[in-house]
PDB file of C-alpha atoms in Angstrom:
ATOM      1  CA  UNK A  45      27.039 -32.831 -36.630  1.00 40.00           C
ATOM      2  CA  UNK A  46      30.543 -33.009 -37.985  1.00 40.00           C
ATOM      3  CA  UNK A  47      31.997 -33.973 -41.308  1.00 36.00           C
ATOM      4  CA  UNK A  48      34.732 -36.598 -41.444  1.00 39.00           C
ATOM      5  CA  UNK A  49      37.405 -35.481 -38.981  1.00 37.00           C
ATOM      6  CA  UNK A  50      40.593 -34.090 -40.502  1.00 35.00           C
ATOM      7  CA  UNK A  51      43.889 -33.026 -38.968  1.00 33.00           C
ATOM      8  CA  UNK A  52      42.727 -29.402 -39.030  1.00 35.00           C
ATOM      9  CA  UNK A  53      39.610 -30.317 -37.028  1.00 35.00           C
ATOM     10  CA  UNK A  54      41.317 -32.092 -34.138  1.00 33.00           C
ATOM     11  CA  UNK A  55      41.408 -29.332 -31.541  1.00 32.00           C
ATOM     12  CA  UNK A  56      37.796 -28.333 -32.248  1.00 34.00           C
ATOM     13  CA  UNK A  57      36.518 -31.879 -32.542  1.00 35.00           C
ATOM     14  CA  UNK A  58      37.922 -32.997 -29.214  1.00 33.00           C
ATOM     15  CA  UNK A  59      37.261 -29.819 -27.285  1.00 31.00           C
ATOM     16  CA  UNK A  60      39.208 -26.685 -26.501  1.00 32.00           C
ATOM     17  CA  UNK A  61      42.436 -28.568 -25.893  1.00 32.00           C
ATOM     18  CA  UNK A  62      45.673 -27.819 -27.699  1.00 31.00           C
ATOM     19  CA  UNK A  63      47.317 -30.528 -29.755  1.00 28.00           C
ATOM     20  CA  UNK A  64      50.307 -30.472 -27.382  1.00 30.00           C
ATOM     21  CA  UNK A  65      48.063 -30.952 -24.352  1.00 31.00           C
ATOM     22  CA  UNK A  66      46.027 -33.652 -26.053  1.00 27.00           C
ATOM     23  CA  UNK A  67      49.115 -35.536 -27.184  1.00 29.00           C
ATOM     24  CA  UNK A  68      50.478 -35.396 -23.664  1.00 30.00           C
ATOM     25  CA  UNK A  69      47.438 -37.055 -22.161  1.00 31.00           C
ATOM     26  CA  UNK A  70      47.821 -40.661 -21.072  1.00 31.00           C
ATOM     27  CA  UNK A  71      45.577 -43.601 -21.923  1.00 38.00           C
ATOM     28  CA  UNK A  72      41.791 -43.605 -21.863  1.00 39.00           C
ATOM     29  CA  UNK A  73      41.582 -45.477 -18.568  1.00 38.00           C
ATOM     30  CA  UNK A  74      43.405 -42.673 -16.752  1.00 42.00           C
ATOM     31  CA  UNK A  75      40.944 -40.087 -18.054  1.00 52.00           C
ATOM     32  CA  UNK A  76      37.699 -41.938 -17.433  1.00 69.00           C
ATOM     33  CA  UNK A  77      35.257 -40.308 -15.035  1.00 82.00           C
ATOM     34  CA  UNK A  78      32.998 -42.482 -12.901  1.00 87.00           C
ATOM     35  CA  UNK A  79      29.456 -42.529 -14.248  1.00 93.00           C
ATOM     36  CA  UNK A  80      26.475 -42.461 -11.881  1.00 93.00           C
ATOM     37  CA  UNK A  81      24.775 -45.756 -11.109  1.00 93.00           C
ATOM     38  CA  UNK A  82      21.093 -45.744 -12.083  1.00 92.00           C
ATOM     39  CA  UNK A  83      18.423 -46.106  -9.430  1.00 91.00           C
ATOM     40  CA  UNK A  84      17.340 -49.720  -8.977  1.00 91.00           C
ATOM     41  CA  UNK A  85      20.395 -50.850 -10.950  1.00 97.00           C
ATOM     42  CA  UNK A  86      20.301 -54.483 -11.953  1.00 97.00           C
ATOM     43  CA  UNK A  87      23.182 -56.782 -11.088  1.00 97.00           C
ATOM     44  CA  UNK A  88      25.150 -57.814 -14.156  1.00 98.00           C
ATOM     45  CA  UNK A  89      27.031 -60.560 -15.864  1.00 98.00           C
ATOM     46  CA  UNK A  90      29.510 -59.799 -18.618  1.00 97.00           C
ATOM     47  CA  UNK A  91      31.982 -61.479 -20.902  1.00 98.00           C
ATOM     48  CA  UNK A  92      34.487 -60.715 -23.636  1.00 98.00           C
ATOM     49  CA  UNK A  93      33.503 -62.561 -26.768  1.00 98.00           C
ATOM     50  CA  UNK A  94      34.387 -63.049 -30.428  1.00 98.00           C
ATOM     51  CA  UNK A  95      31.929 -62.983 -33.322  1.00 98.00           C
ATOM     52  CA  UNK A  96      32.446 -64.417 -36.770  1.00 98.00           C
ATOM     53  CA  UNK A  97      31.595 -62.016 -39.570  1.00 98.00           C
ATOM     54  CA  UNK A  98      31.856 -62.356 -43.365  1.00 97.00           C
ATOM     55  CA  UNK A  99      35.154 -60.441 -43.112  1.00 98.00           C
ATOM     56  CA  UNK A 100      36.824 -62.118 -40.136  1.00 98.00           C
ATOM     57  CA  UNK A 101      36.485 -62.422 -36.371  1.00 98.00           C
ATOM     58  CA  UNK A 102      35.484 -59.398 -34.283  1.00 98.00           C
ATOM     59  CA  UNK A 103      36.096 -58.979 -30.579  1.00 98.00           C
ATOM     60  CA  UNK A 104      33.375 -57.406 -28.462  1.00 98.00           C
ATOM     61  CA  UNK A 105      32.133 -56.866 -24.928  1.00 98.00           C
ATOM     62  CA  UNK A 106      28.740 -58.257 -23.910  1.00 98.00           C
ATOM     63  CA  UNK A 107      26.965 -57.320 -20.676  1.00 98.00           C
ATOM     64  CA  UNK A 108      23.422 -57.910 -19.439  1.00 98.00           C
ATOM     65  CA  UNK A 109      21.403 -58.214 -16.244  1.00 98.00           C
ATOM     66  CA  UNK A 110      22.080 -61.520 -14.544  1.00 97.00           C
ATOM     67  CA  UNK A 111      18.429 -62.555 -14.638  1.00 97.00           C
ATOM     68  CA  UNK A 112      15.751 -62.565 -17.300  1.00 98.00           C
ATOM     69  CA  UNK A 113      15.630 -61.582 -20.963  1.00 98.00           C
ATOM     70  CA  UNK A 114      16.018 -57.999 -22.111  1.00 98.00           C
ATOM     71  CA  UNK A 115      15.995 -55.783 -25.220  1.00 98.00           C
ATOM     72  CA  UNK A 116      19.297 -55.914 -27.091  1.00 98.00           C
ATOM     73  CA  UNK A 117      21.449 -52.874 -27.876  1.00 99.00           C
ATOM     74  CA  UNK A 118      24.365 -52.713 -30.335  1.00 99.00           C
ATOM     75  CA  UNK A 119      26.937 -49.985 -29.564  1.00 99.00           C
ATOM     76  CA  UNK A 120      29.335 -48.501 -32.132  1.00 98.00           C
ATOM     77  CA  UNK A 121      32.200 -46.637 -30.356  1.00 98.00           C
ATOM     78  CA  UNK A 122      33.944 -43.521 -31.602  1.00 98.00           C
ATOM     79  CA  UNK A 123      37.266 -43.524 -33.429  1.00 96.00           C
ATOM     80  CA  UNK A 124      39.203 -44.426 -30.259  1.00 96.00           C
ATOM     81  CA  UNK A 125      37.376 -47.736 -30.255  1.00 97.00           C
ATOM     82  CA  UNK A 126      36.231 -50.162 -27.570  1.00 98.00           C
ATOM     83  CA  UNK A 127      38.019 -49.194 -24.357  1.00 97.00           C
ATOM     84  CA  UNK A 128      37.340 -48.879 -20.607  1.00 96.00           C
ATOM     85  CA  UNK A 129      35.065 -45.846 -20.996  1.00 96.00           C
ATOM     86  CA  UNK A 130      32.780 -47.709 -23.390  1.00 98.00           C
ATOM     87  CA  UNK A 131      32.738 -50.761 -21.158  1.00 98.00           C
ATOM     88  CA  UNK A 132      31.606 -48.526 -18.321  1.00 97.00           C
ATOM     89  CA  UNK A 133      28.901 -47.016 -20.515  1.00 98.00           C
ATOM     90  CA  UNK A 134      27.756 -50.496 -21.561  1.00 98.00           C
ATOM     91  CA  UNK A 135      27.569 -51.592 -17.926  1.00 98.00           C
ATOM     92  CA  UNK A 136      25.490 -48.564 -17.045  1.00 98.00           C
ATOM     93  CA  UNK A 137      23.039 -49.228 -19.871  1.00 98.00           C
ATOM     94  CA  UNK A 138      22.787 -52.875 -18.849  1.00 98.00           C
ATOM     95  CA  UNK A 139      22.040 -51.805 -15.273  1.00 98.00           C
ATOM     96  CA  UNK A 140      18.941 -50.122 -16.700  1.00 98.00           C
ATOM     97  CA  UNK A 141      17.722 -53.402 -18.170  1.00 98.00           C
ATOM     98  CA  UNK A 142      19.381 -53.950 -21.552  1.00 98.00           C
ATOM     99  CA  UNK A 143      21.589 -56.641 -23.074  1.00 98.00           C
ATOM    100  CA  UNK A 144      24.442 -54.616 -24.554  1.00 98.00           C
ATOM    101  CA  UNK A 145      27.037 -55.544 -27.178  1.00 99.00           C
ATOM    102  CA  UNK A 146      29.872 -53.039 -27.707  1.00 98.00           C
ATOM    103  CA  UNK A 147      32.067 -53.962 -30.646  1.00 98.00           C
ATOM    104  CA  UNK A 148      35.592 -53.476 -31.917  1.00 98.00           C
ATOM    105  CA  UNK A 149      34.626 -52.229 -35.362  1.00 98.00           C
ATOM    106  CA  UNK A 150      38.341 -52.003 -36.244  1.00 98.00           C
ATOM    107  CA  UNK A 151      38.775 -55.785 -36.041  1.00 98.00           C
ATOM    108  CA  UNK A 152      39.866 -55.961 -39.678  1.00 98.00           C
ATOM    109  CA  UNK A 153      42.923 -53.921 -38.742  1.00 98.00           C
ATOM    110  CA  UNK A 154      43.688 -54.521 -35.054  1.00 97.00           C
ATOM    111  CA  UNK A 155      42.646 -56.707 -32.122  1.00 97.00           C
ATOM    112  CA  UNK A 156      41.829 -55.264 -28.721  1.00 97.00           C
ATOM    113  CA  UNK A 157      43.218 -53.105 -27.310  1.00 96.00           C
ATOM    114  CA  UNK A 158      43.523 -51.200 -30.557  1.00 97.00           C
ATOM    115  CA  UNK A 159      45.755 -48.570 -28.913  1.00 94.00           C
ATOM    116  CA  UNK A 160      48.637 -48.990 -26.499  1.00 93.00           C
ATOM    117  CA  UNK A 161      48.707 -47.230 -23.150  1.00 89.00           C
ATOM    118  CA  UNK A 162      49.622 -43.586 -23.647  1.00 89.00           C
ATOM    119  CA  UNK A 163      48.481 -43.429 -27.278  1.00 92.00           C
ATOM    120  CA  UNK A 164      45.878 -40.817 -28.174  1.00 89.00           C
ATOM    121  CA  UNK A 165      44.152 -39.341 -31.209  1.00 90.00           C
ATOM    122  CA  UNK A 166      46.175 -36.169 -30.711  1.00 89.00           C
ATOM    123  CA  UNK A 167      49.398 -37.938 -31.684  1.00 95.00           C
ATOM    124  CA  UNK A 168      49.922 -37.683 -35.477  1.00 96.00           C
ATOM    125  CA  UNK A 169      51.128 -41.307 -35.998  1.00 96.00           C
ATOM    126  CA  UNK A 170      48.186 -42.654 -34.002  1.00 96.00           C
ATOM    127  CA  UNK A 171      45.752 -40.400 -35.808  1.00 96.00           C
ATOM    128  CA  UNK A 172      47.099 -41.502 -39.189  1.00 97.00           C
ATOM    129  CA  UNK A 173      46.766 -45.157 -38.190  1.00 97.00           C
ATOM    130  CA  UNK A 174      43.173 -44.757 -37.032  1.00 97.00           C
ATOM    131  CA  UNK A 175      42.184 -42.844 -40.144  1.00 97.00           C
ATOM    132  CA  UNK A 176      43.666 -45.578 -42.328  1.00 97.00           C
ATOM    133  CA  UNK A 177      41.699 -48.218 -40.433  1.00 98.00           C
ATOM    134  CA  UNK A 178      38.580 -46.106 -40.790  1.00 97.00           C
ATOM    135  CA  UNK A 179      38.766 -46.406 -44.591  1.00 97.00           C
ATOM    136  CA  UNK A 180      37.906 -50.111 -44.361  1.00 98.00           C
ATOM    137  CA  UNK A 181      34.604 -49.330 -42.650  1.00 98.00           C
ATOM    138  CA  UNK A 182      32.638 -48.729 -45.828  1.00 98.00           C
ATOM    139  CA  UNK A 183      28.835 -48.674 -45.671  1.00 98.00           C
ATOM    140  CA  UNK A 184      28.711 -52.201 -47.089  1.00 98.00           C
ATOM    141  CA  UNK A 185      31.248 -53.451 -44.542  1.00 98.00           C
ATOM    142  CA  UNK A 186      29.331 -51.865 -41.665  1.00 98.00           C
ATOM    143  CA  UNK A 187      26.081 -53.398 -42.848  1.00 98.00           C
ATOM    144  CA  UNK A 188      27.651 -56.850 -43.077  1.00 98.00           C
ATOM    145  CA  UNK A 189      28.987 -56.399 -39.573  1.00 98.00           C
ATOM    146  CA  UNK A 190      25.646 -55.159 -38.276  1.00 98.00           C
ATOM    147  CA  UNK A 191      23.914 -58.297 -39.535  1.00 98.00           C
ATOM    148  CA  UNK A 192      26.500 -60.519 -37.868  1.00 98.00           C
ATOM    149  CA  UNK A 193      26.398 -58.622 -34.578  1.00 98.00           C
ATOM    150  CA  UNK A 194      22.597 -58.611 -34.451  1.00 98.00           C
ATOM    151  CA  UNK A 195      22.507 -62.336 -35.204  1.00 98.00           C
ATOM    152  CA  UNK A 196      24.895 -62.927 -32.309  1.00 98.00           C
ATOM    153  CA  UNK A 197      22.721 -60.885 -29.964  1.00 98.00           C
ATOM    154  CA  UNK A 198      19.570 -62.737 -30.929  1.00 98.00           C
ATOM    155  CA  UNK A 199      21.187 -66.074 -30.015  1.00 98.00           C
ATOM    156  CA  UNK A 200      22.009 -64.976 -26.462  1.00 98.00           C
ATOM    157  CA  UNK A 201      19.782 -66.304 -23.667  1.00 98.00           C
ATOM    158  CA  UNK A 202      19.801 -62.845 -22.065  1.00 98.00           C
ATOM    159  CA  UNK A 203      18.088 -61.273 -25.100  1.00 98.00           C
ATOM    160  CA  UNK A 204      14.330 -60.984 -25.514  1.00 98.00           C
ATOM    161  CA  UNK A 205      13.888 -61.318 -29.282  1.00 98.00           C
ATOM    162  CA  UNK A 206      10.213 -60.419 -28.982  1.00 97.00           C
ATOM    163  CA  UNK A 207      11.213 -56.862 -28.176  1.00 98.00           C
ATOM    164  CA  UNK A 208      12.886 -54.422 -30.554  1.00 98.00           C
ATOM    165  CA  UNK A 209      16.641 -53.932 -30.749  1.00 98.00           C
ATOM    166  CA  UNK A 210      18.358 -50.581 -30.277  1.00 98.00           C
ATOM    167  CA  UNK A 211      21.671 -49.239 -31.500  1.00 99.00           C
ATOM    168  CA  UNK A 212      23.837 -46.290 -30.485  1.00 99.00           C
ATOM    169  CA  UNK A 213      26.893 -44.651 -32.011  1.00 98.00           C
ATOM    170  CA  UNK A 214      29.380 -41.930 -31.130  1.00 98.00           C
ATOM    171  CA  UNK A 215      31.201 -39.676 -33.611  1.00 97.00           C
ATOM    172  CA  UNK A 216      32.022 -42.002 -36.523  1.00 97.00           C
ATOM    173  CA  UNK A 217      29.564 -44.456 -34.966  1.00 98.00           C
ATOM    174  CA  UNK A 218      26.671 -42.141 -35.795  1.00 98.00           C
ATOM    175  CA  UNK A 219      26.505 -43.121 -39.483  1.00 98.00           C
ATOM    176  CA  UNK A 220      26.933 -46.758 -38.449  1.00 98.00           C
ATOM    177  CA  UNK A 221      23.753 -46.515 -36.392  1.00 98.00           C
ATOM    178  CA  UNK A 222      21.854 -45.296 -39.436  1.00 98.00           C
ATOM    179  CA  UNK A 223      23.386 -47.987 -41.645  1.00 98.00           C
ATOM    180  CA  UNK A 224      22.431 -50.610 -39.062  1.00 98.00           C
ATOM    181  CA  UNK A 225      18.831 -49.400 -38.915  1.00 98.00           C
ATOM    182  CA  UNK A 226      18.585 -49.516 -42.718  1.00 98.00           C
ATOM    183  CA  UNK A 227      20.182 -52.946 -42.920  1.00 98.00           C
ATOM    184  CA  UNK A 228      17.917 -54.465 -40.254  1.00 98.00           C
ATOM    185  CA  UNK A 229      14.573 -52.636 -40.455  1.00 98.00           C
ATOM    186  CA  UNK A 230      12.705 -55.633 -39.128  1.00 97.00           C
ATOM    187  CA  UNK A 231      14.807 -55.702 -35.965  1.00 98.00           C
ATOM    188  CA  UNK A 232      16.068 -52.192 -35.147  1.00 98.00           C
ATOM    189  CA  UNK A 233      13.382 -50.091 -33.474  1.00 98.00           C
ATOM    190  CA  UNK A 234      15.526 -47.304 -31.983  1.00 98.00           C
ATOM    191  CA  UNK A 235      18.763 -45.575 -32.917  1.00 98.00           C
ATOM    192  CA  UNK A 236      20.762 -42.844 -31.211  1.00 99.00           C
ATOM    193  CA  UNK A 237      23.664 -40.806 -32.577  1.00 98.00           C
ATOM    194  CA  UNK A 238      25.805 -38.725 -30.223  1.00 98.00           C
ATOM    195  CA  UNK A 239      27.992 -36.061 -31.883  1.00 98.00           C
ATOM    196  CA  UNK A 240      27.780 -38.172 -35.038  1.00 98.00           C
ATOM    197  CA  UNK A 241      29.897 -37.252 -38.031  1.00 94.00           C
ATOM    198  CA  UNK A 242      28.978 -37.455 -41.722  1.00 97.00           C
ATOM    199  CA  UNK A 243      25.260 -38.133 -41.248  1.00 98.00           C
ATOM    200  CA  UNK A 244      24.255 -36.151 -44.343  1.00 98.00           C
ATOM    201  CA  UNK A 245      26.707 -35.606 -47.180  1.00 97.00           C
ATOM    202  CA  UNK A 246      26.541 -34.883 -50.900  1.00 97.00           C
ATOM    203  CA  UNK A 247      27.650 -38.431 -51.741  1.00 97.00           C
ATOM    204  CA  UNK A 248      25.335 -41.151 -53.118  1.00 97.00           C
ATOM    205  CA  UNK A 249      25.999 -43.307 -50.052  1.00 97.00           C
ATOM    206  CA  UNK A 250      25.095 -40.586 -47.544  1.00 98.00           C
ATOM    207  CA  UNK A 251      23.474 -42.109 -44.431  1.00 98.00           C
ATOM    208  CA  UNK A 252      20.477 -39.763 -44.546  1.00 98.00           C
ATOM    209  CA  UNK A 253      19.471 -41.268 -47.898  1.00 98.00           C
ATOM    210  CA  UNK A 254      18.928 -44.589 -46.099  1.00 98.00           C
ATOM    211  CA  UNK A 255      16.114 -43.252 -43.922  1.00 98.00           C
ATOM    212  CA  UNK A 256      13.302 -44.554 -46.196  1.00 98.00           C
ATOM    213  CA  UNK A 257      14.558 -48.088 -45.506  1.00 98.00           C
ATOM    214  CA  UNK A 258      14.302 -47.682 -41.717  1.00 98.00           C
ATOM    215  CA  UNK A 259      11.513 -48.408 -39.245  1.00 98.00           C
ATOM    216  CA  UNK A 260      13.221 -46.996 -36.163  1.00 98.00           C
ATOM    217  CA  UNK A 261      12.705 -44.001 -33.906  1.00 98.00           C
ATOM    218  CA  UNK A 262      15.837 -41.860 -33.605  1.00 98.00           C
ATOM    219  CA  UNK A 263      17.681 -39.483 -31.319  1.00 99.00           C
ATOM    220  CA  UNK A 264      20.352 -37.159 -32.719  1.00 98.00           C
ATOM    221  CA  UNK A 265      22.343 -35.307 -30.063  1.00 98.00           C
ATOM    222  CA  UNK A 266      24.399 -32.739 -31.971  1.00 98.00           C
ATOM    223  CA  UNK A 267      27.499 -30.943 -30.666  1.00 98.00           C
ATOM    224  CA  UNK A 268      27.332 -27.163 -30.798  1.00 98.00           C
ATOM    225  CA  UNK A 269      30.673 -26.747 -32.579  1.00 97.00           C
ATOM    226  CA  UNK A 270      29.787 -29.435 -35.128  1.00 98.00           C
ATOM    227  CA  UNK A 271      26.549 -27.600 -35.883  1.00 98.00           C
ATOM    228  CA  UNK A 272      28.374 -24.306 -36.257  1.00 98.00           C
ATOM    229  CA  UNK A 273      30.580 -25.825 -38.950  1.00 97.00           C
ATOM    230  CA  UNK A 274      27.741 -27.538 -40.806  1.00 97.00           C
ATOM    231  CA  UNK A 275      24.336 -26.197 -39.715  1.00 97.00           C
ATOM    232  CA  UNK A 276      22.522 -27.585 -42.751  1.00 98.00           C
ATOM    233  CA  UNK A 277      23.368 -31.204 -41.932  1.00 98.00           C
ATOM    234  CA  UNK A 278      20.800 -31.524 -39.160  1.00 98.00           C
ATOM    235  CA  UNK A 279      18.169 -30.003 -41.445  1.00 98.00           C
ATOM    236  CA  UNK A 280      18.827 -32.607 -44.127  1.00 98.00           C
ATOM    237  CA  UNK A 281      18.498 -35.329 -41.509  1.00 98.00           C
ATOM    238  CA  UNK A 282      15.349 -33.730 -40.107  1.00 98.00           C
ATOM    239  CA  UNK A 283      13.743 -33.567 -43.554  1.00 98.00           C
ATOM    240  CA  UNK A 284      14.665 -37.161 -44.361  1.00 98.00           C
ATOM    241  CA  UNK A 285      12.911 -38.416 -41.237  1.00 98.00           C
ATOM    242  CA  UNK A 286       9.918 -36.138 -41.719  1.00 98.00           C
ATOM    243  CA  UNK A 287       9.497 -37.324 -45.320  1.00 98.00           C
ATOM    244  CA  UNK A 288       9.666 -40.936 -44.128  1.00 98.00           C
ATOM    245  CA  UNK A 289       7.209 -40.159 -41.305  1.00 98.00           C
ATOM    246  CA  UNK A 290       9.603 -41.533 -38.723  1.00 98.00           C
ATOM    247  CA  UNK A 291      10.022 -39.890 -35.305  1.00 98.00           C
ATOM    248  CA  UNK A 292      13.410 -38.234 -34.778  1.00 98.00           C
ATOM    249  CA  UNK A 293      14.489 -36.017 -31.903  1.00 98.00           C
ATOM    250  CA  UNK A 294      17.221 -33.708 -33.215  1.00 98.00           C
ATOM    251  CA  UNK A 295      18.786 -31.245 -30.788  1.00 98.00           C
ATOM    252  CA  UNK A 296      21.961 -29.172 -30.653  1.00 98.00           C
ATOM    253  CA  UNK A 297      23.557 -29.484 -27.215  1.00 98.00           C
ATOM    254  CA  UNK A 298      25.664 -26.670 -25.689  1.00 98.00           C
ATOM    255  CA  UNK A 299      28.714 -28.915 -25.676  1.00 98.00           C
ATOM    256  CA  UNK A 300      31.731 -29.727 -27.818  1.00 98.00           C
ATOM    257  CA  UNK A 301      32.227 -32.679 -30.123  1.00 97.00           C
ATOM    258  CA  UNK A 302      33.029 -35.746 -28.049  1.00 97.00           C
ATOM    259  CA  UNK A 303      31.195 -34.565 -24.921  1.00 98.00           C
ATOM    260  CA  UNK A 304      29.552 -37.922 -24.088  1.00 98.00           C
ATOM    261  CA  UNK A 305      32.316 -40.531 -23.460  1.00 97.00           C
ATOM    262  CA  UNK A 306      33.684 -39.948 -19.950  1.00 97.00           C
ATOM    263  CA  UNK A 307      37.340 -40.316 -20.909  1.00 94.00           C
ATOM    264  CA  UNK A 308      37.699 -37.401 -23.336  1.00 91.00           C
ATOM    265  CA  UNK A 309      38.847 -33.806 -22.848  1.00 91.00           C
ATOM    266  CA  UNK A 310      35.488 -32.549 -24.140  1.00 96.00           C
ATOM    267  CA  UNK A 311      33.475 -34.599 -21.606  1.00 96.00           C
ATOM    268  CA  UNK A 312      30.648 -32.458 -20.263  1.00 97.00           C
ATOM    269  CA  UNK A 313      28.955 -34.225 -17.366  1.00 97.00           C
ATOM    270  CA  UNK A 314      25.840 -32.067 -17.305  1.00 98.00           C
ATOM    271  CA  UNK A 315      25.122 -32.374 -21.022  1.00 98.00           C
ATOM    272  CA  UNK A 316      26.230 -36.021 -21.162  1.00 98.00           C
ATOM    273  CA  UNK A 317      23.708 -36.840 -18.439  1.00 98.00           C
ATOM    274  CA  UNK A 318      20.994 -34.977 -20.307  1.00 98.00           C
ATOM    275  CA  UNK A 319      21.742 -36.895 -23.505  1.00 98.00           C
ATOM    276  CA  UNK A 320      21.839 -40.176 -21.557  1.00 98.00           C
ATOM    277  CA  UNK A 321      18.435 -39.390 -20.096  1.00 98.00           C
ATOM    278  CA  UNK A 322      16.997 -38.816 -23.557  1.00 98.00           C
ATOM    279  CA  UNK A 323      18.449 -42.152 -24.678  1.00 98.00           C
ATOM    280  CA  UNK A 324      16.684 -43.969 -21.849  1.00 98.00           C
ATOM    281  CA  UNK A 325      13.404 -42.249 -22.749  1.00 98.00           C
ATOM    282  CA  UNK A 326      13.790 -43.312 -26.384  1.00 98.00           C
ATOM    283  CA  UNK A 327      14.581 -46.908 -25.511  1.00 98.00           C
ATOM    284  CA  UNK A 328      11.844 -47.031 -22.912  1.00 98.00           C
ATOM    285  CA  UNK A 329       9.259 -46.138 -25.565  1.00 97.00           C
ATOM    286  CA  UNK A 330      10.592 -47.746 -28.727  1.00 98.00           C
ATOM    287  CA  UNK A 331      11.887 -51.034 -27.286  1.00 97.00           C
ATOM    288  CA  UNK A 332       8.892 -51.741 -25.057  1.00 87.00           C
TER     289      UNK A 332
END
């Protein structure tokens, strides 16, 4: 697990890629690998939508099987935001039988697309902009958003409200998953963090201190280089869940920070597929 990303962390956090190489990469769409289609994939319907929140109007992408009602899943993207790679990941999850909402959590600062073609985190002006936007995503703001997004999901005809809701997050989305589970304990039954950053800190608003408020089963897929920098973080998270008597699968993967989204330089297909498989197992049990 990583701390908040800083300029000095960029090369490590996004894989063994130099800043020059990273800055020279084009937009996310050009980098996106094609994800496998699940067996017995369901046909889908999808739409771009807007959701009113206490702080404004958020754009999001909603996708679900074209027939029936299904467990809902709220997805918090990484710092590069809602983009083609996360739409592809949402589609794939929906093909497995879920109604998936992937949000633009930066809506207070920028509409979609939040980045122009050719912009990347490796470019200092872009990085500075994203980090400034990130400051607005306080725990209270995320929890307000989570309530609004969950309320939207529960009004959709594709959602089975009798079944639990799940939530996933990547990098900075990891803490948002925990904040969502604490904000909505009566609704969130499963949470998954992939190379999440800042899950256990020494601050009074640390996400791991929220665990006693949760009623969800969790998966924490930790990047090897994040764990090397902060090996005690996973232990604090592990203890918090053990003390609360909540199931939590916590594993360090032999992969670099950012290995799951298929449009990043650290994408590791083998380990991303393994983490995806564990997510489906979690949801299959907890959202039944």
